Short mmCIF file of the C-alpha atoms (twelve columns), coordinates in Angstrom:
data_MODEL
# 
_entry.id   MODEL 
# 
loop_
_atom_site.group_PDB 
_atom_site.id 
_atom_site.type_symbol 
_atom_site.label_atom_id 
_atom_site.label_alt_id 
_atom_site.label_comp_id 
_atom_site.label_asym_id 
_atom_site.label_seq_id 
_atom_site.Cartn_x 
_atom_site.Cartn_y 
_atom_site.Cartn_z 
_atom_site.pdbx_PDB_model_num 
ATOM 1   C CA . UNK A 1   2.236   -38.623 7.733   1 
ATOM 2   C CA . UNK A 2   5.512   -39.820 9.222   1 
ATOM 3   C CA . UNK A 3   8.556   -40.291 6.996   1 
ATOM 4   C CA . UNK A 4   11.426  -41.503 9.176   1 
ATOM 5   C CA . UNK A 5   13.918  -42.208 6.415   1 
ATOM 6   C CA . UNK A 6   16.580  -39.727 5.375   1 
ATOM 7   C CA . UNK A 7   15.430  -37.837 2.249   1 
ATOM 8   C CA . UNK A 8   17.378  -37.276 -0.930  1 
ATOM 9   C CA . UNK A 9   17.196  -33.536 -1.471  1 
ATOM 10  C CA . UNK A 10  17.530  -31.005 -4.282  1 
ATOM 11  C CA . UNK A 11  18.495  -27.527 -3.076  1 
ATOM 12  C CA . UNK A 12  17.751  -24.774 -5.555  1 
ATOM 13  C CA . UNK A 13  17.585  -21.034 -5.074  1 
ATOM 14  C CA . UNK A 14  17.104  -17.597 -6.572  1 
ATOM 15  C CA . UNK A 15  20.158  -15.611 -5.493  1 
ATOM 16  C CA . UNK A 16  19.516  -11.903 -4.996  1 
ATOM 17  C CA . UNK A 17  22.549  -10.138 -6.422  1 
ATOM 18  C CA . UNK A 18  23.649  -6.506  -6.445  1 
ATOM 19  C CA . UNK A 19  26.230  -7.088  -9.155  1 
ATOM 20  C CA . UNK A 20  24.292  -8.275  -12.185 1 
ATOM 21  C CA . UNK A 21  27.473  -9.819  -13.598 1 
ATOM 22  C CA . UNK A 22  27.835  -12.129 -10.609 1 
ATOM 23  C CA . UNK A 23  26.602  -15.606 -11.551 1 
ATOM 24  C CA . UNK A 24  24.961  -16.529 -8.297  1 
ATOM 25  C CA . UNK A 25  27.136  -18.921 -6.262  1 
ATOM 26  C CA . UNK A 26  27.888  -18.103 -2.609  1 
ATOM 27  C CA . UNK A 27  29.250  -14.635 -1.930  1 
ATOM 28  C CA . UNK A 28  28.494  -11.462 -0.029  1 
ATOM 29  C CA . UNK A 29  25.448  -10.797 -2.202  1 
ATOM 30  C CA . UNK A 30  24.144  -14.374 -1.964  1 
ATOM 31  C CA . UNK A 31  24.997  -15.180 1.629   1 
ATOM 32  C CA . UNK A 32  22.656  -17.958 2.672   1 
ATOM 33  C CA . UNK A 33  22.650  -21.026 0.422   1 
ATOM 34  C CA . UNK A 34  26.071  -22.400 1.402   1 
ATOM 35  C CA . UNK A 35  25.350  -22.189 5.127   1 
ATOM 36  C CA . UNK A 36  22.036  -24.011 4.785   1 
ATOM 37  C CA . UNK A 37  23.656  -26.614 2.551   1 
ATOM 38  C CA . UNK A 38  26.209  -27.387 5.256   1 
ATOM 39  C CA . UNK A 39  23.506  -27.827 7.886   1 
ATOM 40  C CA . UNK A 40  21.461  -30.164 5.712   1 
ATOM 41  C CA . UNK A 41  24.400  -32.206 4.445   1 
ATOM 42  C CA . UNK A 42  26.665  -32.217 7.495   1 
ATOM 43  C CA . UNK A 43  24.443  -31.765 10.550  1 
ATOM 44  C CA . UNK A 44  21.378  -33.677 9.335   1 
ATOM 45  C CA . UNK A 45  23.359  -36.086 7.168   1 
ATOM 46  C CA . UNK A 46  21.046  -35.658 4.195   1 
ATOM 47  C CA . UNK A 47  22.084  -36.408 0.615   1 
ATOM 48  C CA . UNK A 48  21.843  -32.926 -0.922  1 
ATOM 49  C CA . UNK A 49  22.274  -32.003 -4.586  1 
ATOM 50  C CA . UNK A 50  22.438  -28.310 -5.501  1 
ATOM 51  C CA . UNK A 51  21.062  -26.972 -8.802  1 
ATOM 52  C CA . UNK A 52  20.738  -23.172 -8.961  1 
ATOM 53  C CA . UNK A 53  20.297  -20.451 -11.591 1 
ATOM 54  C CA . UNK A 54  23.557  -19.006 -12.858 1 
ATOM 55  C CA . UNK A 55  22.276  -15.416 -12.629 1 
ATOM 56  C CA . UNK A 56  19.748  -13.302 -10.769 1 
ATOM 57  C CA . UNK A 57  16.161  -14.388 -11.361 1 
ATOM 58  C CA . UNK A 58  14.023  -12.430 -8.902  1 
ATOM 59  C CA . UNK A 59  10.353  -11.696 -9.562  1 
ATOM 60  C CA . UNK A 60  10.160  -14.335 -12.260 1 
ATOM 61  C CA . UNK A 61  7.573   -16.597 -10.626 1 
ATOM 62  C CA . UNK A 62  7.181   -20.079 -12.108 1 
ATOM 63  C CA . UNK A 63  8.313   -19.069 -15.587 1 
ATOM 64  C CA . UNK A 64  10.096  -21.188 -18.188 1 
ATOM 65  C CA . UNK A 65  11.912  -19.570 -21.126 1 
ATOM 66  C CA . UNK A 66  10.705  -22.081 -23.669 1 
ATOM 67  C CA . UNK A 67  12.799  -20.834 -26.607 1 
ATOM 68  C CA . UNK A 68  16.089  -20.822 -24.692 1 
ATOM 69  C CA . UNK A 69  18.716  -23.535 -24.785 1 
ATOM 70  C CA . UNK A 70  19.610  -24.195 -21.154 1 
ATOM 71  C CA . UNK A 71  23.355  -24.510 -20.690 1 
ATOM 72  C CA . UNK A 72  25.098  -25.245 -17.423 1 
ATOM 73  C CA . UNK A 73  28.387  -25.350 -15.568 1 
ATOM 74  C CA . UNK A 74  29.724  -27.167 -12.552 1 
ATOM 75  C CA . UNK A 75  30.610  -25.235 -9.413  1 
ATOM 76  C CA . UNK A 76  32.915  -26.335 -6.598  1 
ATOM 77  C CA . UNK A 77  32.382  -24.458 -3.282  1 
ATOM 78  C CA . UNK A 78  35.160  -24.517 -0.725  1 
ATOM 79  C CA . UNK A 79  36.259  -22.934 2.540   1 
ATOM 80  C CA . UNK A 80  34.016  -21.267 5.076   1 
ATOM 81  C CA . UNK A 81  32.133  -19.005 2.665   1 
ATOM 82  C CA . UNK A 82  31.506  -21.358 -0.260  1 
ATOM 83  C CA . UNK A 83  33.525  -19.345 -2.770  1 
ATOM 84  C CA . UNK A 84  34.823  -21.618 -5.511  1 
ATOM 85  C CA . UNK A 85  35.455  -22.085 -9.196  1 
ATOM 86  C CA . UNK A 86  33.380  -23.200 -12.152 1 
ATOM 87  C CA . UNK A 87  34.141  -25.831 -14.752 1 
ATOM 88  C CA . UNK A 88  32.577  -26.727 -18.071 1 
ATOM 89  C CA . UNK A 89  33.158  -30.414 -17.286 1 
ATOM 90  C CA . UNK A 90  32.486  -32.472 -14.185 1 
ATOM 91  C CA . UNK A 91  35.719  -33.355 -12.388 1 
ATOM 92  C CA . UNK A 92  36.903  -34.920 -9.115  1 
ATOM 93  C CA . UNK A 93  36.893  -32.699 -6.039  1 
ATOM 94  C CA . UNK A 94  40.179  -30.993 -5.222  1 
ATOM 95  C CA . UNK A 95  41.606  -30.343 -1.765  1 
ATOM 96  C CA . UNK A 96  39.289  -28.148 0.277   1 
ATOM 97  C CA . UNK A 97  36.314  -28.416 -2.089  1 
ATOM 98  C CA . UNK A 98  33.066  -29.377 -0.394  1 
ATOM 99  C CA . UNK A 99  30.871  -30.652 -3.211  1 
ATOM 100 C CA . UNK A 100 29.961  -30.380 -6.869  1 
ATOM 101 C CA . UNK A 101 27.034  -28.079 -7.590  1 
ATOM 102 C CA . UNK A 102 25.328  -27.294 -10.897 1 
ATOM 103 C CA . UNK A 103 24.610  -23.821 -12.303 1 
ATOM 104 C CA . UNK A 104 21.996  -23.615 -15.067 1 
ATOM 105 C CA . UNK A 105 21.271  -20.656 -17.351 1 
ATOM 106 C CA . UNK A 106 17.570  -20.925 -16.604 1 
ATOM 107 C CA . UNK A 107 14.825  -19.857 -14.246 1 
ATOM 108 C CA . UNK A 108 14.373  -21.342 -10.767 1 
ATOM 109 C CA . UNK A 109 11.429  -23.418 -12.002 1 
ATOM 110 C CA . UNK A 110 13.603  -24.626 -14.891 1 
ATOM 111 C CA . UNK A 111 16.305  -25.685 -12.436 1 
ATOM 112 C CA . UNK A 112 13.803  -27.676 -10.394 1 
ATOM 113 C CA . UNK A 113 12.330  -29.449 -13.410 1 
ATOM 114 C CA . UNK A 114 15.666  -30.280 -15.032 1 
ATOM 115 C CA . UNK A 115 17.032  -31.499 -11.708 1 
ATOM 116 C CA . UNK A 116 14.061  -33.797 -11.187 1 
ATOM 117 C CA . UNK A 117 13.631  -35.133 -14.705 1 
ATOM 118 C CA . UNK A 118 17.013  -34.880 -16.437 1 
ATOM 119 C CA . UNK A 119 19.788  -34.843 -13.849 1 
ATOM 120 C CA . UNK A 120 18.484  -36.976 -10.969 1 
ATOM 121 C CA . UNK A 121 15.389  -38.650 -12.360 1 
ATOM 122 C CA . UNK A 122 13.651  -40.774 -9.741  1 
ATOM 123 C CA . UNK A 123 16.304  -40.080 -7.099  1 
ATOM 124 C CA . UNK A 124 14.850  -37.045 -5.297  1 
ATOM 125 C CA . UNK A 125 12.415  -37.048 -2.370  1 
ATOM 126 C CA . UNK A 126 12.324  -33.352 -1.487  1 
ATOM 127 C CA . UNK A 127 13.041  -30.040 -3.234  1 
ATOM 128 C CA . UNK A 128 14.103  -27.088 -1.067  1 
ATOM 129 C CA . UNK A 129 14.023  -23.755 -2.859  1 
ATOM 130 C CA . UNK A 130 16.100  -21.131 -1.069  1 
ATOM 131 C CA . UNK A 131 17.047  -19.623 1.214   1 
ATOM 132 C CA . UNK A 132 15.917  -16.512 -0.611  1 
ATOM 133 C CA . UNK A 133 17.603  -13.212 0.300   1 
ATOM 134 C CA . UNK A 134 14.395  -11.453 1.379   1 
ATOM 135 C CA . UNK A 135 10.888  -12.372 2.433   1 
ATOM 136 C CA . UNK A 136 8.309   -14.133 0.298   1 
ATOM 137 C CA . UNK A 137 5.254   -13.467 2.426   1 
ATOM 138 C CA . UNK A 138 1.880   -12.182 1.175   1 
ATOM 139 C CA . UNK A 139 0.218   -12.812 -2.168  1 
ATOM 140 C CA . UNK A 140 1.905   -9.839  -3.854  1 
ATOM 141 C CA . UNK A 141 5.347   -11.328 -3.255  1 
ATOM 142 C CA . UNK A 142 4.380   -15.026 -3.392  1 
ATOM 143 C CA . UNK A 143 2.776   -14.807 -6.834  1 
ATOM 144 C CA . UNK A 144 5.935   -13.172 -8.210  1 
ATOM 145 C CA . UNK A 145 8.483   -15.260 -6.319  1 
ATOM 146 C CA . UNK A 146 11.002  -17.358 -8.213  1 
ATOM 147 C CA . UNK A 147 11.723  -19.163 -4.942  1 
ATOM 148 C CA . UNK A 148 8.119   -20.283 -4.574  1 
ATOM 149 C CA . UNK A 149 7.994   -20.834 -8.342  1 
ATOM 150 C CA . UNK A 150 10.730  -23.471 -8.111  1 
ATOM 151 C CA . UNK A 151 8.942   -25.213 -5.242  1 
ATOM 152 C CA . UNK A 152 5.694   -25.054 -7.214  1 
ATOM 153 C CA . UNK A 153 7.448   -26.583 -10.212 1 
ATOM 154 C CA . UNK A 154 8.589   -29.493 -8.065  1 
ATOM 155 C CA . UNK A 155 5.166   -30.030 -6.531  1 
ATOM 156 C CA . UNK A 156 3.610   -30.185 -10.004 1 
ATOM 157 C CA . UNK A 157 5.989   -33.094 -10.596 1 
ATOM 158 C CA . UNK A 158 4.483   -34.713 -7.479  1 
ATOM 159 C CA . UNK A 159 7.600   -34.189 -5.371  1 
ATOM 160 C CA . UNK A 160 7.494   -32.694 -1.889  1 
ATOM 161 C CA . UNK A 161 8.737   -29.101 -1.886  1 
ATOM 162 C CA . UNK A 162 9.559   -26.338 0.583   1 
ATOM 163 C CA . UNK A 163 10.246  -22.681 -0.258  1 
ATOM 164 C CA . UNK A 164 12.468  -21.002 2.342   1 
ATOM 165 C CA . UNK A 165 13.101  -17.254 2.628   1 
ATOM 166 C CA . UNK A 166 15.012  -15.095 5.093   1 
ATOM 167 C CA . UNK A 167 13.262  -11.744 5.505   1 
ATOM 168 C CA . UNK A 168 15.549  -8.720  5.699   1 
ATOM 169 C CA . UNK A 169 14.668  -6.401  8.584   1 
ATOM 170 C CA . UNK A 170 17.936  -4.690  9.529   1 
ATOM 171 C CA . UNK A 171 20.263  -3.080  6.988   1 
ATOM 172 C CA . UNK A 172 22.774  -4.542  6.738   1 
ATOM 173 C CA . UNK A 173 21.718  -7.849  8.289   1 
ATOM 174 C CA . UNK A 174 24.232  -8.777  11.018  1 
ATOM 175 C CA . UNK A 175 26.200  -11.828 9.901   1 
ATOM 176 C CA . UNK A 176 25.740  -13.409 13.324  1 
ATOM 177 C CA . UNK A 177 22.060  -13.906 12.424  1 
ATOM 178 C CA . UNK A 178 22.973  -16.290 9.591   1 
ATOM 179 C CA . UNK A 179 23.944  -19.344 11.615  1 
ATOM 180 C CA . UNK A 180 20.870  -19.399 13.894  1 
ATOM 181 C CA . UNK A 181 18.667  -18.806 10.838  1 
ATOM 182 C CA . UNK A 182 20.219  -21.851 9.145   1 
ATOM 183 C CA . UNK A 183 19.762  -23.927 12.296  1 
ATOM 184 C CA . UNK A 184 16.120  -22.879 12.603  1 
ATOM 185 C CA . UNK A 185 15.489  -23.384 8.889   1 
ATOM 186 C CA . UNK A 186 16.964  -26.888 8.999   1 
ATOM 187 C CA . UNK A 187 14.870  -27.770 12.062  1 
ATOM 188 C CA . UNK A 188 11.684  -26.550 10.392  1 
ATOM 189 C CA . UNK A 189 12.512  -28.503 7.235   1 
ATOM 190 C CA . UNK A 190 13.256  -31.636 9.279   1 
ATOM 191 C CA . UNK A 191 9.968   -31.287 11.168  1 
ATOM 192 C CA . UNK A 192 7.950   -30.782 7.992   1 
ATOM 193 C CA . UNK A 193 9.606   -33.778 6.348   1 
ATOM 194 C CA . UNK A 194 8.840   -35.985 9.356   1 
ATOM 195 C CA . UNK A 195 5.283   -34.681 9.763   1 
ATOM 196 C CA . UNK A 196 4.155   -33.823 6.243   1 
ATOM 197 C CA . UNK A 197 0.571   -32.603 6.253   1 
ATOM 198 C CA . UNK A 198 -2.439  -33.962 4.425   1 
ATOM 199 C CA . UNK A 199 -4.702  -32.285 1.892   1 
ATOM 200 C CA . UNK A 200 -7.168  -35.028 1.116   1 
ATOM 201 C CA . UNK A 201 -9.337  -32.857 -1.137  1 
ATOM 202 C CA . UNK A 202 -6.608  -31.216 -3.189  1 
ATOM 203 C CA . UNK A 203 -3.167  -32.739 -2.728  1 
ATOM 204 C CA . UNK A 204 -1.474  -33.821 -5.957  1 
ATOM 205 C CA . UNK A 205 0.697   -36.438 -4.261  1 
ATOM 206 C CA . UNK A 206 -1.337  -39.068 -2.415  1 
ATOM 207 C CA . UNK A 207 -3.481  -36.487 -0.665  1 
ATOM 208 C CA . UNK A 208 -0.505  -34.643 0.846   1 
ATOM 209 C CA . UNK A 209 0.112   -30.908 1.147   1 
ATOM 210 C CA . UNK A 210 1.676   -29.842 -2.157  1 
ATOM 211 C CA . UNK A 211 4.305   -27.476 -0.747  1 
ATOM 212 C CA . UNK A 212 5.166   -25.249 2.197   1 
ATOM 213 C CA . UNK A 213 6.268   -21.620 2.197   1 
ATOM 214 C CA . UNK A 214 8.563   -20.793 5.138   1 
ATOM 215 C CA . UNK A 215 9.651   -17.262 6.079   1 
ATOM 216 C CA . UNK A 216 12.249  -16.555 8.773   1 
ATOM 217 C CA . UNK A 217 12.714  -12.874 9.706   1 
ATOM 218 C CA . UNK A 218 16.337  -11.915 10.304  1 
ATOM 219 C CA . UNK A 219 15.802  -10.292 13.698  1 
ATOM 220 C CA . UNK A 220 17.609  -10.037 17.032  1 
ATOM 221 C CA . UNK A 221 15.486  -12.760 18.640  1 
ATOM 222 C CA . UNK A 222 17.326  -15.332 16.528  1 
ATOM 223 C CA . UNK A 223 20.152  -14.901 19.038  1 
ATOM 224 C CA . UNK A 224 17.961  -15.292 22.124  1 
ATOM 225 C CA . UNK A 225 17.790  -18.471 24.170  1 
ATOM 226 C CA . UNK A 226 14.111  -18.910 23.312  1 
ATOM 227 C CA . UNK A 227 14.614  -18.210 19.609  1 
ATOM 228 C CA . UNK A 228 11.795  -17.241 17.256  1 
ATOM 229 C CA . UNK A 229 8.209   -18.322 17.671  1 
ATOM 230 C CA . UNK A 230 6.984   -20.408 14.731  1 
ATOM 231 C CA . UNK A 231 3.419   -19.977 13.537  1 
ATOM 232 C CA . UNK A 232 1.200   -21.828 11.063  1 
ATOM 233 C CA . UNK A 233 -0.126  -19.108 8.773   1 
ATOM 234 C CA . UNK A 234 -2.187  -18.370 5.707   1 
ATOM 235 C CA . UNK A 235 -1.231  -15.965 2.937   1 
ATOM 236 C CA . UNK A 236 -1.874  -12.279 3.507   1 
ATOM 237 C CA . UNK A 237 -3.910  -11.181 0.490   1 
ATOM 238 C CA . UNK A 238 -2.577  -7.795  -0.497  1 
ATOM 239 C CA . UNK A 239 -1.827  -5.863  -3.672  1 
ATOM 240 C CA . UNK A 240 0.729   -3.590  -5.249  1 
ATOM 241 C CA . UNK A 241 0.551   -0.590  -7.526  1 
ATOM 242 C CA . UNK A 242 3.297   1.033   -9.574  1 
ATOM 243 C CA . UNK A 243 6.314   -1.181  -10.230 1 
ATOM 244 C CA . UNK A 244 7.993   0.845   -13.011 1 
ATOM 245 C CA . UNK A 245 8.933   4.444   -13.738 1 
ATOM 246 C CA . UNK A 246 9.657   6.274   -16.950 1 
ATOM 247 C CA . UNK A 247 13.331  5.943   -17.774 1 
ATOM 248 C CA . UNK A 248 15.168  9.168   -18.534 1 
ATOM 249 C CA . UNK A 249 18.842  9.624   -17.813 1 
ATOM 250 C CA . UNK A 250 18.466  13.273  -16.849 1 
ATOM 251 C CA . UNK A 251 15.800  12.382  -14.258 1 
ATOM 252 C CA . UNK A 252 17.564  9.366   -12.785 1 
ATOM 253 C CA . UNK A 253 19.236  11.151  -9.865  1 
ATOM 254 C CA . UNK A 254 16.076  13.007  -8.914  1 
ATOM 255 C CA . UNK A 255 13.948  9.862   -9.060  1 
ATOM 256 C CA . UNK A 256 16.446  7.855   -7.029  1 
ATOM 257 C CA . UNK A 257 16.394  10.491  -4.298  1 
ATOM 258 C CA . UNK A 258 12.600  10.584  -4.256  1 
ATOM 259 C CA . UNK A 259 12.254  6.785   -4.228  1 
ATOM 260 C CA . UNK A 260 14.527  6.264   -1.206  1 
ATOM 261 C CA . UNK A 261 12.841  7.179   2.094   1 
ATOM 262 C CA . UNK A 262 14.804  8.198   5.174   1 
ATOM 263 C CA . UNK A 263 14.536  4.615   6.407   1 
ATOM 264 C CA . UNK A 264 15.587  1.986   3.870   1 
ATOM 265 C CA . UNK A 265 12.458  0.054   2.706   1 
ATOM 266 C CA . UNK A 266 12.874  -3.129  4.769   1 
ATOM 267 C CA . UNK A 267 13.494  -1.195  7.990   1 
ATOM 268 C CA . UNK A 268 10.558  -0.654  10.380  1 
ATOM 269 C CA . UNK A 269 10.474  3.075   11.053  1 
ATOM 270 C CA . UNK A 270 7.490   5.050   12.281  1 
ATOM 271 C CA . UNK A 271 4.775   3.102   10.459  1 
ATOM 272 C CA . UNK A 272 4.245   5.856   7.897   1 
ATOM 273 C CA . UNK A 273 5.444   3.561   5.111   1 
ATOM 274 C CA . UNK A 274 2.105   1.787   5.172   1 
ATOM 275 C CA . UNK A 275 0.444   4.961   3.921   1 
ATOM 276 C CA . UNK A 276 2.310   4.884   0.607   1 
ATOM 277 C CA . UNK A 277 2.058   1.778   -1.504  1 
ATOM 278 C CA . UNK A 278 2.668   3.076   -5.002  1 
ATOM 279 C CA . UNK A 279 -1.008  2.531   -5.739  1 
ATOM 280 C CA . UNK A 280 -2.959  2.813   -8.960  1 
ATOM 281 C CA . UNK A 281 -4.271  6.239   -7.957  1 
ATOM 282 C CA . UNK A 282 -0.934  7.892   -8.678  1 
ATOM 283 C CA . UNK A 283 -1.257  10.512  -11.400 1 
ATOM 284 C CA . UNK A 284 0.915   9.940   -14.462 1 
ATOM 285 C CA . UNK A 285 3.335   12.757  -15.198 1 
ATOM 286 C CA . UNK A 286 3.045   14.237  -18.717 1 
ATOM 287 C CA . UNK A 287 6.672   13.368  -19.453 1 
ATOM 288 C CA . UNK A 288 5.950   9.692   -18.651 1 
ATOM 289 C CA . UNK A 289 3.314   9.277   -21.337 1 
ATOM 290 C CA . UNK A 290 4.993   10.085  -24.626 1 
ATOM 291 C CA . UNK A 291 8.248   8.229   -24.085 1 
ATOM 292 C CA . UNK A 292 7.860   4.424   -24.034 1 
ATOM 293 C CA . UNK A 293 10.911  3.621   -21.930 1 
ATOM 294 C CA . UNK A 294 10.497  2.347   -18.370 1 
ATOM 295 C CA . UNK A 295 12.687  0.880   -15.663 1 
ATOM 296 C CA . UNK A 296 12.028  -1.279  -12.610 1 
ATOM 297 C CA . UNK A 297 11.475  1.103   -9.683  1 
ATOM 298 C CA . UNK A 298 8.828   -0.359  -7.353  1 
ATOM 299 C CA . UNK A 299 7.427   1.393   -4.312  1 
ATOM 300 C CA . UNK A 300 7.311   -1.424  -1.734  1 
ATOM 301 C CA . UNK A 301 6.821   0.513   1.490   1 
ATOM 302 C CA . UNK A 302 3.233   -0.597  2.022   1 
ATOM 303 C CA . UNK A 303 4.209   -4.232  1.430   1 
ATOM 304 C CA . UNK A 304 7.376   -4.433  3.510   1 
ATOM 305 C CA . UNK A 305 6.456   -2.237  6.473   1 
ATOM 306 C CA . UNK A 306 2.664   -2.293  6.876   1 
ATOM 307 C CA . UNK A 307 1.030   -1.169  10.096  1 
ATOM 308 C CA . UNK A 308 0.374   -4.187  12.312  1 
ATOM 309 C CA . UNK A 309 -3.252  -3.152  12.783  1 
ATOM 310 C CA . UNK A 310 -3.880  -3.561  9.040   1 
ATOM 311 C CA . UNK A 311 -2.671  -7.178  8.906   1 
ATOM 312 C CA . UNK A 312 -5.045  -10.148 9.309   1 
ATOM 313 C CA . UNK A 313 -4.173  -12.076 12.464  1 
ATOM 314 C CA . UNK A 314 -2.718  -15.453 11.508  1 
ATOM 315 C CA . UNK A 315 -1.431  -14.333 8.106   1 
ATOM 316 C CA . UNK A 316 2.193   -14.667 7.049   1 
ATOM 317 C CA . UNK A 317 2.544   -10.888 6.842   1 
ATOM 318 C CA . UNK A 318 1.240   -10.573 10.404  1 
ATOM 319 C CA . UNK A 319 3.678   -13.212 11.686  1 
ATOM 320 C CA . UNK A 320 6.687   -11.575 10.008  1 
ATOM 321 C CA . UNK A 321 5.650   -8.160  11.383  1 
ATOM 322 C CA . UNK A 322 5.615   -9.758  14.847  1 
ATOM 323 C CA . UNK A 323 9.121   -11.111 14.318  1 
ATOM 324 C CA . UNK A 324 7.913   -14.712 14.102  1 
ATOM 325 C CA . UNK A 325 8.726   -17.427 11.579  1 
ATOM 326 C CA . UNK A 326 5.774   -18.349 9.374   1 
ATOM 327 C CA . UNK A 327 4.941   -21.722 7.819   1 
ATOM 328 C CA . UNK A 328 2.199   -21.719 5.189   1 
ATOM 329 C CA . UNK A 329 0.845   -24.857 3.471   1 
ATOM 330 C CA . UNK A 330 0.095   -24.107 -0.187  1 
ATOM 331 C CA . UNK A 331 -1.678  -25.865 -3.031  1 
ATOM 332 C CA . UNK A 332 -0.044  -25.893 -6.460  1 
ATOM 333 C CA . UNK A 333 -3.093  -24.251 -7.987  1 
ATOM 334 C CA . UNK A 334 -4.758  -20.913 -8.482  1 
ATOM 335 C CA . UNK A 335 -7.338  -20.271 -5.768  1 
ATOM 336 C CA . UNK A 336 -11.040 -20.311 -6.601  1 
ATOM 337 C CA . UNK A 337 -13.927 -18.697 -4.749  1 
ATOM 338 C CA . UNK A 338 -15.619 -21.234 -2.514  1 
ATOM 339 C CA . UNK A 339 -18.492 -23.086 -4.137  1 
ATOM 340 C CA . UNK A 340 -20.657 -26.020 -3.164  1 
ATOM 341 C CA . UNK A 341 -19.819 -29.458 -4.613  1 
ATOM 342 C CA . UNK A 342 -21.459 -30.171 -7.963  1 
ATOM 343 C CA . UNK A 343 -24.508 -32.393 -7.536  1 
ATOM 344 C CA . UNK A 344 -26.096 -31.807 -10.926 1 
ATOM 345 C CA . UNK A 345 -23.918 -30.469 -13.754 1 
ATOM 346 C CA . UNK A 346 -27.025 -28.947 -15.329 1 
ATOM 347 C CA . UNK A 347 -26.963 -26.395 -12.533 1 
ATOM 348 C CA . UNK A 348 -23.624 -25.145 -13.893 1 
ATOM 349 C CA . UNK A 349 -24.814 -24.630 -17.463 1 
ATOM 350 C CA . UNK A 350 -25.372 -20.977 -18.381 1 
ATOM 351 C CA . UNK A 351 -28.997 -20.166 -19.189 1 
ATOM 352 C CA . UNK A 352 -28.165 -16.687 -20.461 1 
ATOM 353 C CA . UNK A 353 -28.098 -16.056 -24.206 1 
ATOM 354 C CA . UNK A 354 -25.091 -13.977 -25.221 1 
# 
């Protein structure tokens, strides 16, 4: 379906922060959102509003904290890196300030819903969630992703939505990858907007695809003349095991050393990482059982660096492992096993007495 007009866009994100006290606007630990904003607003000429969480909200999915009061502040990015100041009240832009953004003390899905229904009701054509600092490929990541959760929230309000993530491959990611990633991301978004797909059997909005999940790996080929290959994909159905460890101060140093392999988790090494996935077969240590105190300490090696031979061809995980960008159409719904259309409802009635 062609949509030639310029869209009015909400840009929301889930900043990945090292410093938990940082509130999420552009900075060295949230390096991508300001660059993409500039490409959408300046290069494409789109009308972009930015509504983002005020703190780190990774692995939160499409959650809403229903007992919280959601407070917000205004943020004014400036300069080349988007660093700026916050204000409790909206005010005119000062010299050098680029725009007025909004920070909300809520989840990514909360930001999307409030933006659509309270801040800019009826004025938004497209929600872009991201760019996330890290990949959101495969079911294990996608089902936990706050980035996809925000896009899902928008699609459930019958608004077009795109989740965008930049997959970390090299540590640290060279800063010269950022600009070509933004250019590619903006081109993919523009193409999807102009050629939005159909889902006649399941689309919530006039038979359209509900949302797209886009992953761009931060790899050397971003700098090549040919750029990255872009592939339509489906979701790699995978799983994870242990996400937490028993929390004991005296064991913290030992556990940290054991959890960190020679190659940092996002870095392709010798393929051995695929053999260890923190699975459910791990034996609990006696000291873990009696003390009910646990901390987040996931073993992600089998998810981030799987062997290529184990990945279904055409899946998002396979594309990222190849160094390609992946674009996955998604329905805003839990998947169901395939079944034939209902002809006679009596065939669906249980005949078993319980």
